[in-house]
mmCIF file of C-alpha atoms in Angstrom:
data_model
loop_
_atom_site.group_PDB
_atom_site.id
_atom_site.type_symbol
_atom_site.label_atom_id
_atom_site.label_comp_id
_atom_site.label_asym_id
_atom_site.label_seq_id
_atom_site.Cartn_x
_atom_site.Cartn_y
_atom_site.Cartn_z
ATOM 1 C CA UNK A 254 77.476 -95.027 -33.279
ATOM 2 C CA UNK A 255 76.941 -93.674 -36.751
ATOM 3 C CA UNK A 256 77.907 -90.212 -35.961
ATOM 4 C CA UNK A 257 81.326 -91.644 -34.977
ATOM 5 C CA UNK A 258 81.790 -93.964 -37.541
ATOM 6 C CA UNK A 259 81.358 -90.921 -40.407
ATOM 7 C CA UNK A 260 83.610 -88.682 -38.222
ATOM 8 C CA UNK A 261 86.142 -91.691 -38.640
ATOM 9 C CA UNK A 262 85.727 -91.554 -42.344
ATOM 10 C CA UNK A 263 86.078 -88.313 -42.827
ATOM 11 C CA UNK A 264 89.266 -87.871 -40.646
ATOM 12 C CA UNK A 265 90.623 -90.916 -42.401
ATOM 13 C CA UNK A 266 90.184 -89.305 -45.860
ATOM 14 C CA UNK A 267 91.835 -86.249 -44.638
ATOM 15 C CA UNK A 268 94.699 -88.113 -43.165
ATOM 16 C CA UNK A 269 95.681 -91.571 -44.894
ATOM 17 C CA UNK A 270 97.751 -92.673 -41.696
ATOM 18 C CA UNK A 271 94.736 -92.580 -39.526
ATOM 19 C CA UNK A 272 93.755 -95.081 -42.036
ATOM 20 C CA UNK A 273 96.861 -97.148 -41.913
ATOM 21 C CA UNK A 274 97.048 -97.152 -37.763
ATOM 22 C CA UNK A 275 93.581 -98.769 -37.665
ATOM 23 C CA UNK A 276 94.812 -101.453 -40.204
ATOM 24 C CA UNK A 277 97.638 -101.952 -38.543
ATOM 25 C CA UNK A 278 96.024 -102.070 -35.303
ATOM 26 C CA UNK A 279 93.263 -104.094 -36.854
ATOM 27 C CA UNK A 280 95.944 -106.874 -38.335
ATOM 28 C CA UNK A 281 97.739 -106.700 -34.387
ATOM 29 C CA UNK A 282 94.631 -107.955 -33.112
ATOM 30 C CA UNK A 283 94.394 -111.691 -31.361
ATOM 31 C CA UNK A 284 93.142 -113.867 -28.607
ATOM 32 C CA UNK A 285 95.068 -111.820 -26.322
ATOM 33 C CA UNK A 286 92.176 -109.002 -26.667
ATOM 34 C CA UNK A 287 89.559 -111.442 -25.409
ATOM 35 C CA UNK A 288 89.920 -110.343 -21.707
ATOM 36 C CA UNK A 289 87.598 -111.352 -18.807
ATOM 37 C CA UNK A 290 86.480 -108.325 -16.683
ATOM 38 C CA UNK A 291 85.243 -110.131 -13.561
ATOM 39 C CA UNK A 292 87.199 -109.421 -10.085
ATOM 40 C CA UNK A 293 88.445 -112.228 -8.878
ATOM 41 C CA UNK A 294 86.842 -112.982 -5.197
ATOM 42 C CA UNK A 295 87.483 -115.247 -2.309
ATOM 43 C CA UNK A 296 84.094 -116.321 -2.358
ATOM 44 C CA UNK A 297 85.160 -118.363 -5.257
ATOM 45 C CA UNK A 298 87.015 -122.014 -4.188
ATOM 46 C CA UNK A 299 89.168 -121.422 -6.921
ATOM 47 C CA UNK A 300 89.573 -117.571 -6.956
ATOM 48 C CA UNK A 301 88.727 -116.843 -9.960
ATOM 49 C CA UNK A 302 85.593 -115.415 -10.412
ATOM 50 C CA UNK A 303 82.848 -113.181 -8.060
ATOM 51 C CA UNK A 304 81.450 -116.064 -6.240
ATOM 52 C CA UNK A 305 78.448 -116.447 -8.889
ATOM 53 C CA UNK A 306 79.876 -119.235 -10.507
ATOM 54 C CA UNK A 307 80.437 -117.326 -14.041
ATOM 55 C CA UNK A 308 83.009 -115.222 -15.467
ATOM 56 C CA UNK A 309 82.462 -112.598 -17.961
ATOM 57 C CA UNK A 310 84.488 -112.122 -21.064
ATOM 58 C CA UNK A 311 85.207 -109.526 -23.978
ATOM 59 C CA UNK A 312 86.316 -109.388 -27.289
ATOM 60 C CA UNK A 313 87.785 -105.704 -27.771
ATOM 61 C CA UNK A 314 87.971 -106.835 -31.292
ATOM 62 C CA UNK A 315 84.982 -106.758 -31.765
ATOM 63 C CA UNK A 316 83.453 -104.312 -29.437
ATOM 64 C CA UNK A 317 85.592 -101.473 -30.556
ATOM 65 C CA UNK A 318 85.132 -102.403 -34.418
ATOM 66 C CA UNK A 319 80.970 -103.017 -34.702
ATOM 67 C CA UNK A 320 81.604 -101.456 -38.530
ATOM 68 C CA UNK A 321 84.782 -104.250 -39.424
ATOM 69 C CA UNK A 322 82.151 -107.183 -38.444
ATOM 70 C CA UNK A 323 79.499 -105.685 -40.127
ATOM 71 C CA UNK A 324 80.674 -106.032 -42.713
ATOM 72 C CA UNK A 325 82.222 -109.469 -42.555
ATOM 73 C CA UNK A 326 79.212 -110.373 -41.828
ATOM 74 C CA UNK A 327 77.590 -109.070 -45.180
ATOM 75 C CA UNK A 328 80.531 -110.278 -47.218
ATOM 76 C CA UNK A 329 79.966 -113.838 -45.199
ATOM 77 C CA UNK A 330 76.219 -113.388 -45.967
ATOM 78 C CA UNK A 331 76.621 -113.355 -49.802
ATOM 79 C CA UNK A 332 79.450 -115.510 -50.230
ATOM 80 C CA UNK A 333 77.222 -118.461 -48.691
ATOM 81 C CA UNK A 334 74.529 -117.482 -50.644
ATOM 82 C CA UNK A 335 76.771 -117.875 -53.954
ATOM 83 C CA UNK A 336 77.934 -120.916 -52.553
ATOM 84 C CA UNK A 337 74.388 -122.507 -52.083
ATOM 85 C CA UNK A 338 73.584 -121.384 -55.265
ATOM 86 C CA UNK A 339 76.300 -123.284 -56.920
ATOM 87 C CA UNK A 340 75.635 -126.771 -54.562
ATOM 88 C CA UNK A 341 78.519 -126.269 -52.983
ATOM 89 C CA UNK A 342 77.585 -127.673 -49.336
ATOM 90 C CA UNK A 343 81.056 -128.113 -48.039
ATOM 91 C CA UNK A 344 82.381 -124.163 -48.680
ATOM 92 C CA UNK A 345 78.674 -123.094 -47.349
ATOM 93 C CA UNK A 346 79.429 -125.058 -44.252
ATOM 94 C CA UNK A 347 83.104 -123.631 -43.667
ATOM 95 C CA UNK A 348 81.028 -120.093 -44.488
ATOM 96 C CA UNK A 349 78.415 -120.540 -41.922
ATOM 97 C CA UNK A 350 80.937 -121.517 -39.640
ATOM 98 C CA UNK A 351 82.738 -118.309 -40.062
ATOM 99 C CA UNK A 352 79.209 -116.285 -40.077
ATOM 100 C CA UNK A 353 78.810 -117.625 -36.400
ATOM 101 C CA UNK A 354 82.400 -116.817 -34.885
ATOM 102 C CA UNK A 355 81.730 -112.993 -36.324
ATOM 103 C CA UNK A 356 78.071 -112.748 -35.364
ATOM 104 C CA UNK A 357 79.165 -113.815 -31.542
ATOM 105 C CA UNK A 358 78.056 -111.543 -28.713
ATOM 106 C CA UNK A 359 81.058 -108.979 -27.770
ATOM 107 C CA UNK A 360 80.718 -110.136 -24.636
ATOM 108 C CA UNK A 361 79.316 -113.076 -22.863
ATOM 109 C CA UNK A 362 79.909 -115.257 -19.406
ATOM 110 C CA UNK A 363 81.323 -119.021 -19.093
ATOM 111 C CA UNK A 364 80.798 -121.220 -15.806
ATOM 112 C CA UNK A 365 83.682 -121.018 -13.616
ATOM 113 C CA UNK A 366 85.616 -124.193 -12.984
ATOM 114 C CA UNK A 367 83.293 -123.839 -9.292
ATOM 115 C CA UNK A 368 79.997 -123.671 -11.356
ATOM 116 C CA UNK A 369 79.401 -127.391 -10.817
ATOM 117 C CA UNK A 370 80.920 -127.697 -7.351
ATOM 118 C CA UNK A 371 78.262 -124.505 -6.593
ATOM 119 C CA UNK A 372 75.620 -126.786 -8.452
ATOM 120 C CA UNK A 373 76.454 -129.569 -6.317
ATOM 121 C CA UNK A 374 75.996 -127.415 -3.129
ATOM 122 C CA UNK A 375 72.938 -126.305 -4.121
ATOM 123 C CA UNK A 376 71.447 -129.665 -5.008
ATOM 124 C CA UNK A 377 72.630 -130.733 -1.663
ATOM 125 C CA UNK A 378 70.864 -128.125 0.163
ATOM 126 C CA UNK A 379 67.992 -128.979 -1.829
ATOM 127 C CA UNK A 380 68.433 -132.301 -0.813
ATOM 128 C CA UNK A 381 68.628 -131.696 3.081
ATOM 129 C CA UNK A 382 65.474 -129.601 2.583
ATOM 130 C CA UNK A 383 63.554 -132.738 1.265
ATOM 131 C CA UNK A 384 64.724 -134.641 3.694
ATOM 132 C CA UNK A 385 62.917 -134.047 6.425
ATOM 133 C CA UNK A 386 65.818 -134.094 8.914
ATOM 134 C CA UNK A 387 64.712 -132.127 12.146
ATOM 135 C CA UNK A 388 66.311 -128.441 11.703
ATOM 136 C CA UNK A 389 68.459 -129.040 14.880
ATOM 137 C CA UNK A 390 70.101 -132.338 13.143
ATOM 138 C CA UNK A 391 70.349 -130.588 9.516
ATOM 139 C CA UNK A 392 73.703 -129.616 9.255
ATOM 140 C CA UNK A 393 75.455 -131.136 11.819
ATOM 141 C CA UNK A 394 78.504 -134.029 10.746
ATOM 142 C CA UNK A 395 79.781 -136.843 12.682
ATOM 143 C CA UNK A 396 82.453 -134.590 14.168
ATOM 144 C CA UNK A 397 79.701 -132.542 16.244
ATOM 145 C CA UNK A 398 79.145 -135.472 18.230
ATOM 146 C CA UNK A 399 80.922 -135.038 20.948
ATOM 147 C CA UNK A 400 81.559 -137.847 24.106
ATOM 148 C CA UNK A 401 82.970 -135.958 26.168
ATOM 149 C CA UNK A 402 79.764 -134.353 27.590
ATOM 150 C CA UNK A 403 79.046 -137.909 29.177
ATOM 151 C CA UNK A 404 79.370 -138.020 32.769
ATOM 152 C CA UNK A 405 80.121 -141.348 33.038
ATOM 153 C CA UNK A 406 82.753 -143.618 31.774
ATOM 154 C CA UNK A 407 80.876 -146.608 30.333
ATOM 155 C CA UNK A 408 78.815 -143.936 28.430
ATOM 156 C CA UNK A 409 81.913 -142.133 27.327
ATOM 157 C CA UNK A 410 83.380 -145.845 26.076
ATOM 158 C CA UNK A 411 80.009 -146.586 24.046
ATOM 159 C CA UNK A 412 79.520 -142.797 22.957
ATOM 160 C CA UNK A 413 83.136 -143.760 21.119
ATOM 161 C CA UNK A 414 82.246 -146.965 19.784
ATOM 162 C CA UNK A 415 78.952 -145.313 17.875
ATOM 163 C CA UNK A 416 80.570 -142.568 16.696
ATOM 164 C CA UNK A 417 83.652 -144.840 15.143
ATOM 165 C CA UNK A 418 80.774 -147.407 13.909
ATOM 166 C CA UNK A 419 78.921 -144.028 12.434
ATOM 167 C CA UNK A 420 82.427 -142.622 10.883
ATOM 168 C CA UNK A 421 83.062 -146.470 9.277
ATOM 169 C CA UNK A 422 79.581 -146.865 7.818
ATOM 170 C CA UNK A 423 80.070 -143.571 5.983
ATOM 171 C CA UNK A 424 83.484 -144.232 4.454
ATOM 172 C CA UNK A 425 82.364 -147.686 3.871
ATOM 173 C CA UNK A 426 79.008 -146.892 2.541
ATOM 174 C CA UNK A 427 79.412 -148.613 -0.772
ATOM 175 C CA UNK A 428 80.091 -151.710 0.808
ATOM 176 C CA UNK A 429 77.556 -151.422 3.074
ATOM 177 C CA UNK A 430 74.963 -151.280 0.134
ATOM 178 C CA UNK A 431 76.371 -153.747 -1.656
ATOM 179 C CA UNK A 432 75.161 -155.639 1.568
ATOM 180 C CA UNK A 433 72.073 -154.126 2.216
ATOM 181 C CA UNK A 434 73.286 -153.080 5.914
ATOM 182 C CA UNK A 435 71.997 -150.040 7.257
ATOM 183 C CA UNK A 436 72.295 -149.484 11.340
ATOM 184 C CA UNK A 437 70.305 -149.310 14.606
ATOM 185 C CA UNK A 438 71.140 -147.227 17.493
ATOM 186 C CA UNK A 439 69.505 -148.243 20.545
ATOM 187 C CA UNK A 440 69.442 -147.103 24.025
ATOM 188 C CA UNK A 441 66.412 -147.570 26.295
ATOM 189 C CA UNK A 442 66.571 -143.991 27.591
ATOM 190 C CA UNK A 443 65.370 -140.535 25.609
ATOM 191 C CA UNK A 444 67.636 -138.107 24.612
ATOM 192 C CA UNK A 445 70.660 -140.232 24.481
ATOM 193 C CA UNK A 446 72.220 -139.245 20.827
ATOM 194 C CA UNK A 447 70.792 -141.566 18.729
ATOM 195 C CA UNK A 448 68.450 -138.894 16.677
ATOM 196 C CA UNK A 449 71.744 -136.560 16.632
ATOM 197 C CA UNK A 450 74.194 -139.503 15.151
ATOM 198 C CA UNK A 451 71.902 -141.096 12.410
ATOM 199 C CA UNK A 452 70.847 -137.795 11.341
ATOM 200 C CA UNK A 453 74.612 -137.110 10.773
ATOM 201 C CA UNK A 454 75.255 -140.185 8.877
ATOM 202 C CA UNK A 455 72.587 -139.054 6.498
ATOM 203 C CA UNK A 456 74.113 -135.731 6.488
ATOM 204 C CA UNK A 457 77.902 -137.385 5.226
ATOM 205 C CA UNK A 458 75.790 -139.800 2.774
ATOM 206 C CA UNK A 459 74.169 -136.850 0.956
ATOM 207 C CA UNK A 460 77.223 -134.860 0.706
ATOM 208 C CA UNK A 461 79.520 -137.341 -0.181
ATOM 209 C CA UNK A 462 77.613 -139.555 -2.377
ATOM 210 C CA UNK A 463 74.471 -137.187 -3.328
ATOM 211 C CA UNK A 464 71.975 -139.569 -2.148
ATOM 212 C CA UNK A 465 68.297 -139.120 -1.432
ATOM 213 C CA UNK A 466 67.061 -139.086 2.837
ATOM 214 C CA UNK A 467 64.011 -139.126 4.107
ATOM 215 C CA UNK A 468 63.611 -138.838 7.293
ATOM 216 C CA UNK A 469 60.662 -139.766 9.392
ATOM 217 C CA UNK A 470 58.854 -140.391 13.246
ATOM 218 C CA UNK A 471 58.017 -144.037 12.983
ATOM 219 C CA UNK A 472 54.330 -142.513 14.477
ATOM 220 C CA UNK A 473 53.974 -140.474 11.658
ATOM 221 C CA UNK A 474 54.112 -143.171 9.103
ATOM 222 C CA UNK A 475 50.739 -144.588 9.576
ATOM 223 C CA UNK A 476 49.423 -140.557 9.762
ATOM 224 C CA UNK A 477 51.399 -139.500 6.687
ATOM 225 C CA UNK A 478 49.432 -142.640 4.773
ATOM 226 C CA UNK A 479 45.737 -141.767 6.799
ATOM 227 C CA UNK A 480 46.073 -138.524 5.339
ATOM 228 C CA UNK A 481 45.855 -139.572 1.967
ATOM 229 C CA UNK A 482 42.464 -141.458 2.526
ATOM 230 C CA UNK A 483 40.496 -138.112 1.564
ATOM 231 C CA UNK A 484 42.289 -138.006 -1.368
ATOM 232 C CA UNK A 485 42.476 -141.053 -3.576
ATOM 233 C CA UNK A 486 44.589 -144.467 -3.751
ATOM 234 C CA UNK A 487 47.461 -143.222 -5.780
ATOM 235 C CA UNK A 488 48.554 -140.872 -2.857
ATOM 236 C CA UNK A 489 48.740 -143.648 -0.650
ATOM 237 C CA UNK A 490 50.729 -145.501 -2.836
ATOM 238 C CA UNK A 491 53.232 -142.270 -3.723
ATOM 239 C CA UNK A 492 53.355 -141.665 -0.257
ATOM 240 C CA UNK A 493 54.371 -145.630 0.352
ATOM 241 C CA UNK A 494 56.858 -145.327 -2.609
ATOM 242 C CA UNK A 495 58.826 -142.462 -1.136
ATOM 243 C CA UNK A 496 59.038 -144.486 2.235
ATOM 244 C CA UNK A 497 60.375 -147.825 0.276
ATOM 245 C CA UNK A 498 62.907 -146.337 -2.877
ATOM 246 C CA UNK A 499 64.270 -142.987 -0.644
ATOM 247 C CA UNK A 500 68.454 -144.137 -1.335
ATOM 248 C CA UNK A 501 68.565 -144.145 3.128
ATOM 249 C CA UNK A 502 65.405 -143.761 5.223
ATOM 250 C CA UNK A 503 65.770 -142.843 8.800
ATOM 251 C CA UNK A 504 62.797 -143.951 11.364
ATOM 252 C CA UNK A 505 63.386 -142.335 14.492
ATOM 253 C CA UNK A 506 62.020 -143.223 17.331
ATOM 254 C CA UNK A 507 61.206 -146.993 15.962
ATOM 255 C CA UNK A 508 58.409 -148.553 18.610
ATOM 256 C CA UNK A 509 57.355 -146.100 20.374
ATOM 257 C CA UNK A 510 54.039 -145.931 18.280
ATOM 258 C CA UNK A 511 50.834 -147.195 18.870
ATOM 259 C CA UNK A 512 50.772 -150.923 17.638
ATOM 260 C CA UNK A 513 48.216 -151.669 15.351
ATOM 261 C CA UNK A 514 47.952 -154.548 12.802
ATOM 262 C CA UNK A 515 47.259 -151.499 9.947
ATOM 263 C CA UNK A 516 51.279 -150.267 11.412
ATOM 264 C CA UNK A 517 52.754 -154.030 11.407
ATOM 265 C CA UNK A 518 50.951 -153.847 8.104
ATOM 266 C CA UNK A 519 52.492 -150.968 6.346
ATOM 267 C CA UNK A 520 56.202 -151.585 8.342
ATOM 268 C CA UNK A 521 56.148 -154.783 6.808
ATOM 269 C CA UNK A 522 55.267 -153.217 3.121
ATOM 270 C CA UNK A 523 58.066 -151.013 3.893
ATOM 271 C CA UNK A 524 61.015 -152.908 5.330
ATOM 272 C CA UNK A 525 60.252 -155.996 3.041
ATOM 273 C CA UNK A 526 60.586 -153.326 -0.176
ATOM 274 C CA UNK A 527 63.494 -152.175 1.170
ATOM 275 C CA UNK A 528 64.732 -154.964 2.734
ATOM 276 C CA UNK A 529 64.407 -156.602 -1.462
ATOM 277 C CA UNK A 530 66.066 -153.929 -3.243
ATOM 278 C CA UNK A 531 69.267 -153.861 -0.342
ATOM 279 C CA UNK A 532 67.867 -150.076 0.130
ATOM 280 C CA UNK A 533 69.399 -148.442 3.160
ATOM 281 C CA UNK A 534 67.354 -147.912 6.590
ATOM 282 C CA UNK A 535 68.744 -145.983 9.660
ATOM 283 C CA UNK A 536 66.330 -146.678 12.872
ATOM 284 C CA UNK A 537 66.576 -145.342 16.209
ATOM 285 C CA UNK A 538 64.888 -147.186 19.222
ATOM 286 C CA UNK A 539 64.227 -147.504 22.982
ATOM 287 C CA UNK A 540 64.158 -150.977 22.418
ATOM 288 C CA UNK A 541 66.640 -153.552 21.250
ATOM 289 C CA UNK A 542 66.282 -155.583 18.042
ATOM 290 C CA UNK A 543 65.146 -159.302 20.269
ATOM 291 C CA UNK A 544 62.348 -156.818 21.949
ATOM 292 C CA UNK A 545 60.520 -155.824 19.041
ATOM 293 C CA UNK A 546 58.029 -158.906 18.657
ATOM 294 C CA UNK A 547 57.036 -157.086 22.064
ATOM 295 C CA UNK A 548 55.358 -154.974 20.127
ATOM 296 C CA UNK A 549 54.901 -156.480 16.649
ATOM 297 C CA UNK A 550 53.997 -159.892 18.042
ATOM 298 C CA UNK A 551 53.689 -161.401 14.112
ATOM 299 C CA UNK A 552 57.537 -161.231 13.806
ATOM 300 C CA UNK A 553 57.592 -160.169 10.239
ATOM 301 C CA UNK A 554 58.695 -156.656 11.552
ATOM 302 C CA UNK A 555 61.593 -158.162 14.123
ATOM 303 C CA UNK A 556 63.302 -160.386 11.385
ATOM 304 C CA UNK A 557 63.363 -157.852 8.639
ATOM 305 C CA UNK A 558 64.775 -155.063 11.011
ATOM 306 C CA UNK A 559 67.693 -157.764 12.386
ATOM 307 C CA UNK A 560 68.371 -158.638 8.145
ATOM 308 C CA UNK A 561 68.823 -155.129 7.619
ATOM 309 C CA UNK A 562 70.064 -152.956 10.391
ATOM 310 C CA UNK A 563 73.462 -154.450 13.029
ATOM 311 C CA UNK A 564 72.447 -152.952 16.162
ATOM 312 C CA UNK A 565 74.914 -150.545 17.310
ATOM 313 C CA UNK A 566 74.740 -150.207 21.435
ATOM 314 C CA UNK A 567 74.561 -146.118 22.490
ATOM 315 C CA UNK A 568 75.369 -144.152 26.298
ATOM 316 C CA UNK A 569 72.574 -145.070 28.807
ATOM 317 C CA UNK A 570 72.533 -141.266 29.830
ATOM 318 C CA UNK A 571 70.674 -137.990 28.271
ATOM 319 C CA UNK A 572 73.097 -135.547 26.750
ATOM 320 C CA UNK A 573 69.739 -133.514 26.258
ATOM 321 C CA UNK A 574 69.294 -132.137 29.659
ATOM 322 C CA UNK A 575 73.323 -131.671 30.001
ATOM 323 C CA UNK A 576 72.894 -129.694 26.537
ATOM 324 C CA UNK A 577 70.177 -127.714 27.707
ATOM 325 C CA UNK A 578 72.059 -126.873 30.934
ATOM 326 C CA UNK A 579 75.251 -125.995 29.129
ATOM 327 C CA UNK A 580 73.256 -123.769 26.814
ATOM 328 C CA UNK A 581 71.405 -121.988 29.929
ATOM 329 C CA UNK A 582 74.445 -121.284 31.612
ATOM 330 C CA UNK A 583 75.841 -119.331 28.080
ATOM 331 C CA UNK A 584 72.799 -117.780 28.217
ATOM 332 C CA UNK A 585 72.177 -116.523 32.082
ATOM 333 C CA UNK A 586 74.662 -113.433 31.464
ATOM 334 C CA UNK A 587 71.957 -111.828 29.311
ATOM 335 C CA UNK A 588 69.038 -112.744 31.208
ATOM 336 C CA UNK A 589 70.971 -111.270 34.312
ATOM 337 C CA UNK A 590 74.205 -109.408 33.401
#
């Protein structure tokens, strides 16, 4: 760079309108030579940068001219000196101000107007990652449940009725808070949906209001807590707290565990927590909501459950093994093609 800057002052000596040209040129200069150099790509919502989120700029002003701000910034250097010297806070501030603009990087990158909508994604796959929604059930949305793949017409009619329940909860979820109403799907036989629909209820909540799931096997509670009794009593309790402030907890497959007083016990800690702060609970269930003092026979369980969940009624019939023949079927021209 030095080498070129004396070869410009010598030809600029020799010939005064070399001289001119650049001050001229220099004088020309504005915003318009602030130009951003990324290609544009449809991996951008907005088109407008590569899909990274940023866009790099550059100042040609400044980038072709490192000797003109060089020595601004000397000149700018010892005029805020003089000022300081002199008290004079206010011109030293207007100075300093001036230092920074020509000091600036040539070139640099800004967020894209889709940095924050990429920042939002990304917190939201974080989010389903934490969850603990089954991998199957991660990204699926209440338009993948399909009721046509019931055979019968009753199933077909209550299929319907849980996915429009499931599609009203989520663009009412605010109100549903307000009252503390979460939902649970029962049908006394396996496989029936219910997993599938509040997992994508959970899915809509975190993507449309960035909420915090967590998602769990009502038999693993009571495990998840034992396994902290090697450790010490503050992991039982952070294990507990996760359970009772997660924004919407899911417990699938709600008594089907082994009943125990220590299980009635920790539900109870649980649901009332939740149950307090109007914190939303999705449950799943082979049993309905008047058969659970069945199981927890104390009826703490049973009342908090029917204060916080309206039971929504789901198909009678397993969409699992229809799935799973659908899927073999796809799959029988590479086994035998």
């Amino acid at each position: 760079m030095e080498a070129i800057s004396t070869t410009l002052q010598q030809m600029m000596q020799k010939n005064p309108q070399i001289e001119q040209n650049r001050k001229d040129a220099l004088n020309s200069l504005d915003l318009d030579n602030i130009t951003c150099i990324t290609t544009p790509s449809d991996k951008c919502p907005k088109s407008l940068c590569d899909g990274s989120g940023f866009r790099w700029f550059v100042d040609y002003h400044k980038k072709m001219n490192p000797d003109y701000y060089f020595n601004e910034k000397r000149r700018l250097q010892q005029e805020i000196y003089a000022a300081e010297q002199s008290d004079d806070n206010t011109k030293a501030n207007e100075l300093n101000k001036q230092l920074k603009e020509v000091t600036k990087n040539p070139e640099w990158q800004k967020p894209c107007e889709c940095y924050q909508q990429k920042i939002k994604e990304q917190e939201i796959a974080k989010k389903l990652d934490l969850s603990g929604i089954p991998t199957i059930f991660k990204g699926v949305m209440l338009n993948d449940f399909k009721t046509d793949i019931y055979q019968s017409e009753v199933d077909r009619t209550a299929a319907k009725l849980a996915r429009k329940s499931a599609a009203n909860y989520v663009a009412n979820y605010e109100q549903m808070k307000a009252a503390g109403k979460g939902l649970y799907f029962y049908s006394e036989i396996k496989g029936s949906g219910k997993t599938r629909i509040a997992s994508s209820i959970a899915n809509a909540l975190i993507n449309l209001y960035d909420l915090n799931v967590v998602f769990i096997k009502a038999a693993d509670i009571s495990l998840q807590v034992r396994k902290t009794f090697k450790k010490n009593e503050s992991s039982e309790h952070e294990v507990l707290r996760a359970f009772k402030e997660a924004d919407v907890l899911i417990i699938d497959d709600f008594a089907v565990e082994n009943n125990t007083d220590y299980m009635e016990e920790l539900l109870t800690k649980i649901l009332d927590y939740r149950m307090e702060q109007k914190n939303i609970t999705l449950i799943t269930s082979n049993i309905m909501q008047d058969d659970i003092d069945n199981l927890y026979k104390a009826g703490r369980v049973k009342s908090r459950v029917k204060k916080m969940c309206y039971e929504v009624i789901m198909p009678e019939e397993s969409i699992r093994d229809e799935e799973a023949k659908r899927e073999n079927e796809s799959l029988e021209h590479i086994l035998f093609g």
